């Protein structure tokens, strides 16, 4: 089973979709919870459990992603390496995959969303660069390389690396001035690729120099400057081959024989040809002799020919190579300098650039070291400000990196100085407090310094040996101030102020205060009662009364209608009416509506004793009015008792209707009794209305 088949696709999708998973699971759980529970009060709890379920499922998905992404990435890299090495003899080549991740991942997901890899296949004659291979980790889809380029070693002029944090870049420069850069987060892989390419370059260029030496030696017999034996020896030393036949075969047999197996250099460990005078990798002379630094004199010549100058490593290169092997570099500048000095293919511009960069770094470091030299533990803000000014004049990353630290030191020292000033001020105030406590005799201090005394005073306060009280103001002074500012005019308020200002007779003052408290309570009750009546309530009563007065055309009704209009005009002018007047208007129209008009109606109908039918209609109309005005529209009242008396009034009206034809006088009396019952029902509702208002105000 492959890695893709072994991965749970649903869990993988969930791990890469944070918000969709959280919101989706929350909505699903909330919907199911609402369908099952069907209680609005449980919305918060259901949503909370939905969020927990969403986070749990998403975390399960991230565990699946984090557990399988490395295997998928390794398979992708292996596939890219196979594609890059297609058609190349891999046995004699080295393959290096430089992989980097791009794209922001969801929370708790370790891999990047997208990976790109560049594969380098280093052979004995060229470097093959395969770029463009891409792998989408979220969808687990891979794309093959877009470009495949082959660079022969005679085209390569320099190989360098740059490091920015955990990211390393391999740079290959060609003879045509082109620069190819490949990056990866795996620094060890980049270093290994650089070492392999440089080693191949040294081998190729060393072999080319020896071939040039062979051609020079073979040309010497034609000039008559060497014997046949010397020519043969020179050929053997230059080409790295040995003669396998007799002396009569000479250089021909040596040139056509097969090369012997390579031997290991005792200085660097690389395997090289057995008959060379120095190691092309590390530059050591006599690489097969331990402890020897001299070159082999196999040719017996000590001339300054071009061959010896090319094969003999300079002291600088040998020293730089030794330093590079023994040192683990943290600086890309130092690593670049050593590699350029040991690289035989480096040109003058590369060496000059590396040395200039190193010198610039050294000068900047020396200047920064000189600038921060005055800093120590006792340095003040002025010292750090001088250091900052010196750093501002320097160029480079080192001064720029140190400047924020100096700024932080300046801010910290300023805070320390401010805290020291505050501490001295607090100590001064503490000394004042302790001296006052000592003078009062409340505390006997044993310590001499302010901090110790303050600690003793705090301990005394905790044990309540010393009590801090607020200064009291005499009640006489308060009464005098109130009398001067408020100017009380009522008799009771004058008695209260005079009693507080001159509290000679305590019993009289107590009686005055008690009476004042009772008056205040009564005032509070009155204010509460007045607050229950609003302009809207009064307006409704006026409208109802006005409609009822228009039904009769009598002088009394006409006068009452005029009075209603006067009260309505007074109500429409809020500046000329207060709460007490509003309450009085309400009581007046309530009297008209509940008492006066019903009695006038009865008196008018009483003069016509024979018109019992009209009285019956009036009683039934009042019953319906009470039901529509109170029972139906006021659900907050207790209607049990009023309904009982309404039922009694209905029974009386029914009895009167039965007696209407036979005994009209008795029917009229029954109807008057029913009318009186209705009066009491209305009064009962009116009394109950105040208690309902109080309950509404109290919640």
PDB file of C-alpha atoms in Angstrom, residues 248-499:
ATOM      1  CA  UNK A 248      62.889  -0.479 -24.670  1.00  0.00           C
ATOM      2  CA  UNK A 249      59.108   0.205 -24.782  1.00  0.00           C
ATOM      3  CA  UNK A 250      59.640   3.623 -23.127  1.00  0.00           C
ATOM      4  CA  UNK A 251      56.818   6.140 -22.896  1.00  0.00           C
ATOM      5  CA  UNK A 252      54.582   4.333 -25.366  1.00  0.00           C
ATOM      6  CA  UNK A 253      53.951   1.404 -23.072  1.00  0.00           C
ATOM      7  CA  UNK A 254      53.399   3.744 -20.100  1.00  0.00           C
ATOM      8  CA  UNK A 255      50.873   5.842 -21.963  1.00  0.00           C
ATOM      9  CA  UNK A 256      48.811   2.896 -23.166  1.00  0.00           C
ATOM     10  CA  UNK A 257      48.736   0.923 -19.868  1.00  0.00           C
ATOM     11  CA  UNK A 258      45.633   0.900 -17.626  1.00  0.00           C
ATOM     12  CA  UNK A 259      45.737   3.275 -14.559  1.00  0.00           C
ATOM     13  CA  UNK A 260      46.354   1.697 -11.196  1.00  0.00           C
ATOM     14  CA  UNK A 261      43.707   1.886  -8.425  1.00  0.00           C
ATOM     15  CA  UNK A 262      43.496   5.201  -6.570  1.00  0.00           C
ATOM     16  CA  UNK A 263      45.054   5.608  -3.143  1.00  0.00           C
ATOM     17  CA  UNK A 264      43.837   7.514  -0.095  1.00  0.00           C
ATOM     18  CA  UNK A 265      45.374  10.894   0.794  1.00  0.00           C
ATOM     19  CA  UNK A 266      46.684  10.771   4.370  1.00  0.00           C
ATOM     20  CA  UNK A 267      45.876  14.488   4.840  1.00  0.00           C
ATOM     21  CA  UNK A 268      42.218  14.808   3.760  1.00  0.00           C
ATOM     22  CA  UNK A 269      41.136  11.197   3.083  1.00  0.00           C
ATOM     23  CA  UNK A 270      40.162  11.675  -0.597  1.00  0.00           C
ATOM     24  CA  UNK A 271      41.106   8.936  -3.066  1.00  0.00           C
ATOM     25  CA  UNK A 272      43.533  10.204  -5.751  1.00  0.00           C
ATOM     26  CA  UNK A 273      45.868   8.827  -8.434  1.00  0.00           C
ATOM     27  CA  UNK A 274      48.824   6.926  -6.898  1.00  0.00           C
ATOM     28  CA  UNK A 275      51.593   8.750  -8.805  1.00  0.00           C
ATOM     29  CA  UNK A 276      50.696  12.432  -8.250  1.00  0.00           C
ATOM     30  CA  UNK A 277      53.028  14.770  -6.342  1.00  0.00           C
ATOM     31  CA  UNK A 278      50.289  16.569  -4.365  1.00  0.00           C
ATOM     32  CA  UNK A 279      46.638  16.148  -3.375  1.00  0.00           C
ATOM     33  CA  UNK A 280      44.294  18.133  -5.686  1.00  0.00           C
ATOM     34  CA  UNK A 281      41.662  18.310  -2.921  1.00  0.00           C
ATOM     35  CA  UNK A 282      43.661  19.680   0.014  1.00  0.00           C
ATOM     36  CA  UNK A 283      46.934  20.712  -1.684  1.00  0.00           C
ATOM     37  CA  UNK A 284      49.155  18.626   0.619  1.00  0.00           C
ATOM     38  CA  UNK A 285      52.571  17.614  -0.802  1.00  0.00           C
ATOM     39  CA  UNK A 286      53.575  13.907  -0.711  1.00  0.00           C
ATOM     40  CA  UNK A 287      49.990  12.856   0.155  1.00  0.00           C
ATOM     41  CA  UNK A 288      50.977   9.198   0.792  1.00  0.00           C
ATOM     42  CA  UNK A 289      53.829   9.893   3.253  1.00  0.00           C
ATOM     43  CA  UNK A 290      52.797  10.609   6.901  1.00  0.00           C
ATOM     44  CA  UNK A 291      54.225  13.782   8.437  1.00  0.00           C
ATOM     45  CA  UNK A 292      55.832  14.958   5.222  1.00  0.00           C
ATOM     46  CA  UNK A 293      55.108  18.327   3.635  1.00  0.00           C
ATOM     47  CA  UNK A 294      57.713  18.201   0.822  1.00  0.00           C
ATOM     48  CA  UNK A 295      56.916  17.389  -2.746  1.00  0.00           C
ATOM     49  CA  UNK A 296      58.189  14.280  -4.489  1.00  0.00           C
ATOM     50  CA  UNK A 297      61.133  14.882  -6.767  1.00  0.00           C
ATOM     51  CA  UNK A 298      60.336  11.964  -9.022  1.00  0.00           C
ATOM     52  CA  UNK A 299      61.451  13.789 -12.140  1.00  0.00           C
ATOM     53  CA  UNK A 300      64.739  14.876 -10.566  1.00  0.00           C
ATOM     54  CA  UNK A 301      64.227  18.383 -11.795  1.00  0.00           C
ATOM     55  CA  UNK A 302      64.034  21.597  -9.707  1.00  0.00           C
ATOM     56  CA  UNK A 303      63.045  24.029 -12.397  1.00  0.00           C
ATOM     57  CA  UNK A 304      60.375  26.769 -12.218  1.00  0.00           C
ATOM     58  CA  UNK A 305      58.405  25.418 -15.117  1.00  0.00           C
ATOM     59  CA  UNK A 306      54.680  26.117 -15.590  1.00  0.00           C
ATOM     60  CA  UNK A 307      53.837  22.537 -14.553  1.00  0.00           C
ATOM     61  CA  UNK A 308      55.442  22.879 -11.111  1.00  0.00           C
ATOM     62  CA  UNK A 309      53.907  26.279 -10.526  1.00  0.00           C
ATOM     63  CA  UNK A 310      50.458  24.865 -11.276  1.00  0.00           C
ATOM     64  CA  UNK A 311      50.829  21.715  -9.178  1.00  0.00           C
ATOM     65  CA  UNK A 312      52.557  23.251  -6.156  1.00  0.00           C
ATOM     66  CA  UNK A 313      49.911  24.805  -3.832  1.00  0.00           C
ATOM     67  CA  UNK A 314      50.667  28.262  -2.433  1.00  0.00           C
ATOM     68  CA  UNK A 315      51.105  28.785   1.278  1.00  0.00           C
ATOM     69  CA  UNK A 316      47.952  30.922   1.495  1.00  0.00           C
ATOM     70  CA  UNK A 317      45.751  28.248  -0.085  1.00  0.00           C
ATOM     71  CA  UNK A 318      47.205  25.530   2.130  1.00  0.00           C
ATOM     72  CA  UNK A 319      46.735  27.618   5.272  1.00  0.00           C
ATOM     73  CA  UNK A 320      43.178  28.574   4.263  1.00  0.00           C
ATOM     74  CA  UNK A 321      42.331  24.946   3.584  1.00  0.00           C
ATOM     75  CA  UNK A 322      43.695  23.919   6.971  1.00  0.00           C
ATOM     76  CA  UNK A 323      41.619  26.603   8.704  1.00  0.00           C
ATOM     77  CA  UNK A 324      38.506  25.592   6.747  1.00  0.00           C
ATOM     78  CA  UNK A 325      38.877  21.955   7.783  1.00  0.00           C
ATOM     79  CA  UNK A 326      39.373  22.716  11.472  1.00  0.00           C
ATOM     80  CA  UNK A 327      36.733  25.452  11.877  1.00  0.00           C
ATOM     81  CA  UNK A 328      32.947  25.311  12.037  1.00  0.00           C
ATOM     82  CA  UNK A 329      31.969  28.656  10.537  1.00  0.00           C
ATOM     83  CA  UNK A 330      29.048  30.724  11.788  1.00  0.00           C
ATOM     84  CA  UNK A 331      29.835  33.570   9.383  1.00  0.00           C
ATOM     85  CA  UNK A 332      29.201  33.255   5.660  1.00  0.00           C
ATOM     86  CA  UNK A 333      31.925  35.856   5.033  1.00  0.00           C
ATOM     87  CA  UNK A 334      34.634  33.748   6.717  1.00  0.00           C
ATOM     88  CA  UNK A 335      33.444  30.600   4.965  1.00  0.00           C
ATOM     89  CA  UNK A 336      33.484  32.410   1.620  1.00  0.00           C
ATOM     90  CA  UNK A 337      37.002  33.781   2.201  1.00  0.00           C
ATOM     91  CA  UNK A 338      38.486  30.369   3.014  1.00  0.00           C
ATOM     92  CA  UNK A 339      36.747  28.688   0.097  1.00  0.00           C
ATOM     93  CA  UNK A 340      37.873  31.329  -2.376  1.00  0.00           C
ATOM     94  CA  UNK A 341      41.482  31.123  -1.145  1.00  0.00           C
ATOM     95  CA  UNK A 342      41.493  27.339  -1.502  1.00  0.00           C
ATOM     96  CA  UNK A 343      39.693  27.337  -4.865  1.00  0.00           C
ATOM     97  CA  UNK A 344      42.268  27.062  -7.688  1.00  0.00           C
ATOM     98  CA  UNK A 345      39.635  28.162 -10.204  1.00  0.00           C
ATOM     99  CA  UNK A 346      38.850  31.431  -8.397  1.00  0.00           C
ATOM    100  CA  UNK A 347      39.754  34.519 -10.400  1.00  0.00           C
ATOM    101  CA  UNK A 348      41.178  37.785  -9.153  1.00  0.00           C
ATOM    102  CA  UNK A 349      37.795  39.507  -8.845  1.00  0.00           C
ATOM    103  CA  UNK A 350      36.423  36.760  -6.601  1.00  0.00           C
ATOM    104  CA  UNK A 351      39.479  36.856  -4.339  1.00  0.00           C
ATOM    105  CA  UNK A 352      39.382  40.651  -4.180  1.00  0.00           C
ATOM    106  CA  UNK A 353      35.631  40.603  -3.358  1.00  0.00           C
ATOM    107  CA  UNK A 354      36.048  38.015  -0.591  1.00  0.00           C
ATOM    108  CA  UNK A 355      39.014  39.840   0.971  1.00  0.00           C
ATOM    109  CA  UNK A 356      37.242  43.222   0.731  1.00  0.00           C
ATOM    110  CA  UNK A 357      34.135  41.847   2.421  1.00  0.00           C
ATOM    111  CA  UNK A 358      36.216  40.251   5.193  1.00  0.00           C
ATOM    112  CA  UNK A 359      38.244  43.446   5.743  1.00  0.00           C
ATOM    113  CA  UNK A 360      35.048  45.499   5.826  1.00  0.00           C
ATOM    114  CA  UNK A 361      33.570  43.159   8.426  1.00  0.00           C
ATOM    115  CA  UNK A 362      36.746  43.318  10.515  1.00  0.00           C
ATOM    116  CA  UNK A 363      36.870  47.117  10.357  1.00  0.00           C
ATOM    117  CA  UNK A 364      33.194  47.387  11.252  1.00  0.00           C
ATOM    118  CA  UNK A 365      33.665  44.987  14.158  1.00  0.00           C
ATOM    119  CA  UNK A 366      36.656  46.957  15.424  1.00  0.00           C
ATOM    120  CA  UNK A 367      34.744  50.247  15.169  1.00  0.00           C
ATOM    121  CA  UNK A 368      31.728  48.800  16.981  1.00  0.00           C
ATOM    122  CA  UNK A 369      33.968  47.318  19.675  1.00  0.00           C
ATOM    123  CA  UNK A 370      35.624  50.693  20.158  1.00  0.00           C
ATOM    124  CA  UNK A 371      32.234  52.432  20.296  1.00  0.00           C
ATOM    125  CA  UNK A 372      30.778  50.150  23.000  1.00  0.00           C
ATOM    126  CA  UNK A 373      33.998  50.012  25.020  1.00  0.00           C
ATOM    127  CA  UNK A 374      32.933  52.732  27.542  1.00  0.00           C
ATOM    128  CA  UNK A 375      29.797  50.759  28.498  1.00  0.00           C
ATOM    129  CA  UNK A 376      29.758  49.014  31.878  1.00  0.00           C
ATOM    130  CA  UNK A 377      27.290  48.367  34.708  1.00  0.00           C
ATOM    131  CA  UNK A 378      27.609  51.905  36.042  1.00  0.00           C
ATOM    132  CA  UNK A 379      27.122  53.665  32.688  1.00  0.00           C
ATOM    133  CA  UNK A 380      24.597  56.486  32.576  1.00  0.00           C
ATOM    134  CA  UNK A 381      22.141  57.490  29.893  1.00  0.00           C
ATOM    135  CA  UNK A 382      24.636  60.013  28.494  1.00  0.00           C
ATOM    136  CA  UNK A 383      27.214  57.259  27.920  1.00  0.00           C
ATOM    137  CA  UNK A 384      24.739  55.108  25.981  1.00  0.00           C
ATOM    138  CA  UNK A 385      23.603  58.100  23.933  1.00  0.00           C
ATOM    139  CA  UNK A 386      27.244  58.753  22.936  1.00  0.00           C
ATOM    140  CA  UNK A 387      27.558  55.079  21.952  1.00  0.00           C
ATOM    141  CA  UNK A 388      24.414  55.370  19.832  1.00  0.00           C
ATOM    142  CA  UNK A 389      25.799  58.430  18.024  1.00  0.00           C
ATOM    143  CA  UNK A 390      29.025  56.535  17.271  1.00  0.00           C
ATOM    144  CA  UNK A 391      27.051  53.556  15.946  1.00  0.00           C
ATOM    145  CA  UNK A 392      24.957  55.821  13.709  1.00  0.00           C
ATOM    146  CA  UNK A 393      28.126  56.765  11.855  1.00  0.00           C
ATOM    147  CA  UNK A 394      28.939  53.109  11.090  1.00  0.00           C
ATOM    148  CA  UNK A 395      27.637  51.104   8.144  1.00  0.00           C
ATOM    149  CA  UNK A 396      26.728  47.436   8.068  1.00  0.00           C
ATOM    150  CA  UNK A 397      24.454  44.884   9.683  1.00  0.00           C
ATOM    151  CA  UNK A 398      26.386  44.695  12.970  1.00  0.00           C
ATOM    152  CA  UNK A 399      25.827  48.358  13.980  1.00  0.00           C
ATOM    153  CA  UNK A 400      22.212  48.113  12.815  1.00  0.00           C
ATOM    154  CA  UNK A 401      21.710  45.036  15.004  1.00  0.00           C
ATOM    155  CA  UNK A 402      23.329  46.651  18.071  1.00  0.00           C
ATOM    156  CA  UNK A 403      21.475  49.984  17.827  1.00  0.00           C
ATOM    157  CA  UNK A 404      18.107  48.554  19.044  1.00  0.00           C
ATOM    158  CA  UNK A 405      19.897  47.056  22.047  1.00  0.00           C
ATOM    159  CA  UNK A 406      21.457  50.426  22.852  1.00  0.00           C
ATOM    160  CA  UNK A 407      18.049  52.110  22.500  1.00  0.00           C
ATOM    161  CA  UNK A 408      16.587  49.579  24.919  1.00  0.00           C
ATOM    162  CA  UNK A 409      19.435  50.219  27.362  1.00  0.00           C
ATOM    163  CA  UNK A 410      18.770  53.960  27.131  1.00  0.00           C
ATOM    164  CA  UNK A 411      15.057  53.474  27.864  1.00  0.00           C
ATOM    165  CA  UNK A 412      15.820  51.047  30.693  1.00  0.00           C
ATOM    166  CA  UNK A 413      18.329  53.402  32.326  1.00  0.00           C
ATOM    167  CA  UNK A 414      15.891  56.278  32.087  1.00  0.00           C
ATOM    168  CA  UNK A 415      13.237  54.175  33.793  1.00  0.00           C
ATOM    169  CA  UNK A 416      15.746  53.191  36.469  1.00  0.00           C
ATOM    170  CA  UNK A 417      16.655  56.829  37.072  1.00  0.00           C
ATOM    171  CA  UNK A 418      12.965  57.765  37.282  1.00  0.00           C
ATOM    172  CA  UNK A 419      12.310  54.879  39.665  1.00  0.00           C
ATOM    173  CA  UNK A 420      15.256  55.961  41.785  1.00  0.00           C
ATOM    174  CA  UNK A 421      13.848  59.498  41.977  1.00  0.00           C
ATOM    175  CA  UNK A 422      10.417  58.108  42.885  1.00  0.00           C
ATOM    176  CA  UNK A 423      12.000  55.881  45.510  1.00  0.00           C
ATOM    177  CA  UNK A 424      13.789  58.825  47.106  1.00  0.00           C
ATOM    178  CA  UNK A 425      10.538  60.806  47.130  1.00  0.00           C
ATOM    179  CA  UNK A 426       8.668  57.900  48.743  1.00  0.00           C
ATOM    180  CA  UNK A 427      11.410  57.512  51.346  1.00  0.00           C
ATOM    181  CA  UNK A 428      11.126  61.225  52.146  1.00  0.00           C
ATOM    182  CA  UNK A 429       7.352  60.962  52.613  1.00  0.00           C
ATOM    183  CA  UNK A 430       7.810  57.790  54.674  1.00  0.00           C
ATOM    184  CA  UNK A 431      10.254  59.570  56.980  1.00  0.00           C
ATOM    185  CA  UNK A 432       7.683  62.337  57.503  1.00  0.00           C
ATOM    186  CA  UNK A 433       4.948  59.813  58.386  1.00  0.00           C
ATOM    187  CA  UNK A 434       7.224  57.870  60.729  1.00  0.00           C
ATOM    188  CA  UNK A 435       8.335  61.049  62.495  1.00  0.00           C
ATOM    189  CA  UNK A 436       4.692  62.056  63.029  1.00  0.00           C
ATOM    190  CA  UNK A 437       3.882  58.592  64.403  1.00  0.00           C
ATOM    191  CA  UNK A 438       6.907  58.748  66.702  1.00  0.00           C
ATOM    192  CA  UNK A 439       5.931  62.184  68.008  1.00  0.00           C
ATOM    193  CA  UNK A 440       2.399  60.977  68.766  1.00  0.00           C
ATOM    194  CA  UNK A 441       3.812  58.140  70.872  1.00  0.00           C
ATOM    195  CA  UNK A 442       1.779  55.506  69.002  1.00  0.00           C
ATOM    196  CA  UNK A 443       4.846  53.589  67.827  1.00  0.00           C
ATOM    197  CA  UNK A 444       8.308  53.166  69.298  1.00  0.00           C
ATOM    198  CA  UNK A 445      10.704  52.592  66.381  1.00  0.00           C
ATOM    199  CA  UNK A 446      13.780  50.405  66.723  1.00  0.00           C
ATOM    200  CA  UNK A 447      15.221  50.952  63.244  1.00  0.00           C
ATOM    201  CA  UNK A 448      17.104  54.069  62.267  1.00  0.00           C
ATOM    202  CA  UNK A 449      16.578  54.026  58.502  1.00  0.00           C
ATOM    203  CA  UNK A 450      13.314  55.021  56.821  1.00  0.00           C
ATOM    204  CA  UNK A 451      12.671  51.617  55.230  1.00  0.00           C
ATOM    205  CA  UNK A 452      12.916  49.767  58.541  1.00  0.00           C
ATOM    206  CA  UNK A 453      10.697  52.318  60.299  1.00  0.00           C
ATOM    207  CA  UNK A 454       8.108  52.077  57.520  1.00  0.00           C
ATOM    208  CA  UNK A 455       8.064  48.287  57.891  1.00  0.00           C
ATOM    209  CA  UNK A 456       7.527  48.608  61.669  1.00  0.00           C
ATOM    210  CA  UNK A 457       4.693  51.108  61.097  1.00  0.00           C
ATOM    211  CA  UNK A 458       3.020  48.745  58.609  1.00  0.00           C
ATOM    212  CA  UNK A 459       3.262  45.901  61.127  1.00  0.00           C
ATOM    213  CA  UNK A 460       1.693  48.095  63.810  1.00  0.00           C
ATOM    214  CA  UNK A 461      -1.162  49.009  61.463  1.00  0.00           C
ATOM    215  CA  UNK A 462      -1.796  45.336  60.665  1.00  0.00           C
ATOM    216  CA  UNK A 463      -1.915  44.488  64.390  1.00  0.00           C
ATOM    217  CA  UNK A 464      -4.187  47.546  64.899  1.00  0.00           C
ATOM    218  CA  UNK A 465      -1.747  48.963  67.431  1.00  0.00           C
ATOM    219  CA  UNK A 466      -2.087  52.143  65.381  1.00  0.00           C
ATOM    220  CA  UNK A 467      -5.436  53.199  63.903  1.00  0.00           C
ATOM    221  CA  UNK A 468      -5.819  55.826  61.194  1.00  0.00           C
ATOM    222  CA  UNK A 469      -9.081  57.791  61.470  1.00  0.00           C
ATOM    223  CA  UNK A 470     -10.567  60.514  59.341  1.00  0.00           C
ATOM    224  CA  UNK A 471     -10.805  63.989  60.883  1.00  0.00           C
ATOM    225  CA  UNK A 472     -14.343  64.640  62.139  1.00  0.00           C
ATOM    226  CA  UNK A 473     -16.327  67.782  61.302  1.00  0.00           C
ATOM    227  CA  UNK A 474     -18.544  69.168  64.109  1.00  0.00           C
ATOM    228  CA  UNK A 475     -22.267  68.795  63.423  1.00  0.00           C
ATOM    229  CA  UNK A 476     -22.761  72.403  64.491  1.00  0.00           C
ATOM    230  CA  UNK A 477     -20.571  73.578  61.612  1.00  0.00           C
ATOM    231  CA  UNK A 478     -22.531  71.449  59.144  1.00  0.00           C
ATOM    232  CA  UNK A 479     -25.872  72.834  60.393  1.00  0.00           C
ATOM    233  CA  UNK A 480     -24.524  76.390  60.147  1.00  0.00           C
ATOM    234  CA  UNK A 481     -23.442  75.793  56.546  1.00  0.00           C
ATOM    235  CA  UNK A 482     -26.839  74.312  55.566  1.00  0.00           C
ATOM    236  CA  UNK A 483     -28.705  77.199  57.227  1.00  0.00           C
ATOM    237  CA  UNK A 484     -26.590  79.693  55.306  1.00  0.00           C
ATOM    238  CA  UNK A 485     -26.854  77.988  51.917  1.00  0.00           C
ATOM    239  CA  UNK A 486     -30.323  76.336  51.890  1.00  0.00           C
ATOM    240  CA  UNK A 487     -32.169  78.992  53.959  1.00  0.00           C
ATOM    241  CA  UNK A 488     -34.967  76.679  55.262  1.00  0.00           C
ATOM    242  CA  UNK A 489     -38.376  78.362  55.615  1.00  0.00           C
ATOM    243  CA  UNK A 490     -40.748  75.756  57.081  1.00  0.00           C
ATOM    244  CA  UNK A 491     -41.219  75.520  60.823  1.00  0.00           C
ATOM    245  CA  UNK A 492     -40.071  71.895  61.062  1.00  0.00           C
ATOM    246  CA  UNK A 493     -36.912  72.509  59.042  1.00  0.00           C
ATOM    247  CA  UNK A 494     -36.102  75.570  61.172  1.00  0.00           C
ATOM    248  CA  UNK A 495     -36.534  73.521  64.345  1.00  0.00           C
ATOM    249  CA  UNK A 496     -34.234  70.788  62.967  1.00  0.00           C
ATOM    250  CA  UNK A 497     -31.481  73.244  61.965  1.00  0.00           C
ATOM    251  CA  UNK A 498     -31.696  75.114  65.290  1.00  0.00           C
ATOM    252  CA  UNK A 499     -31.589  71.862  67.259  1.00  0.00           C
TER     253      UNK A 499
END
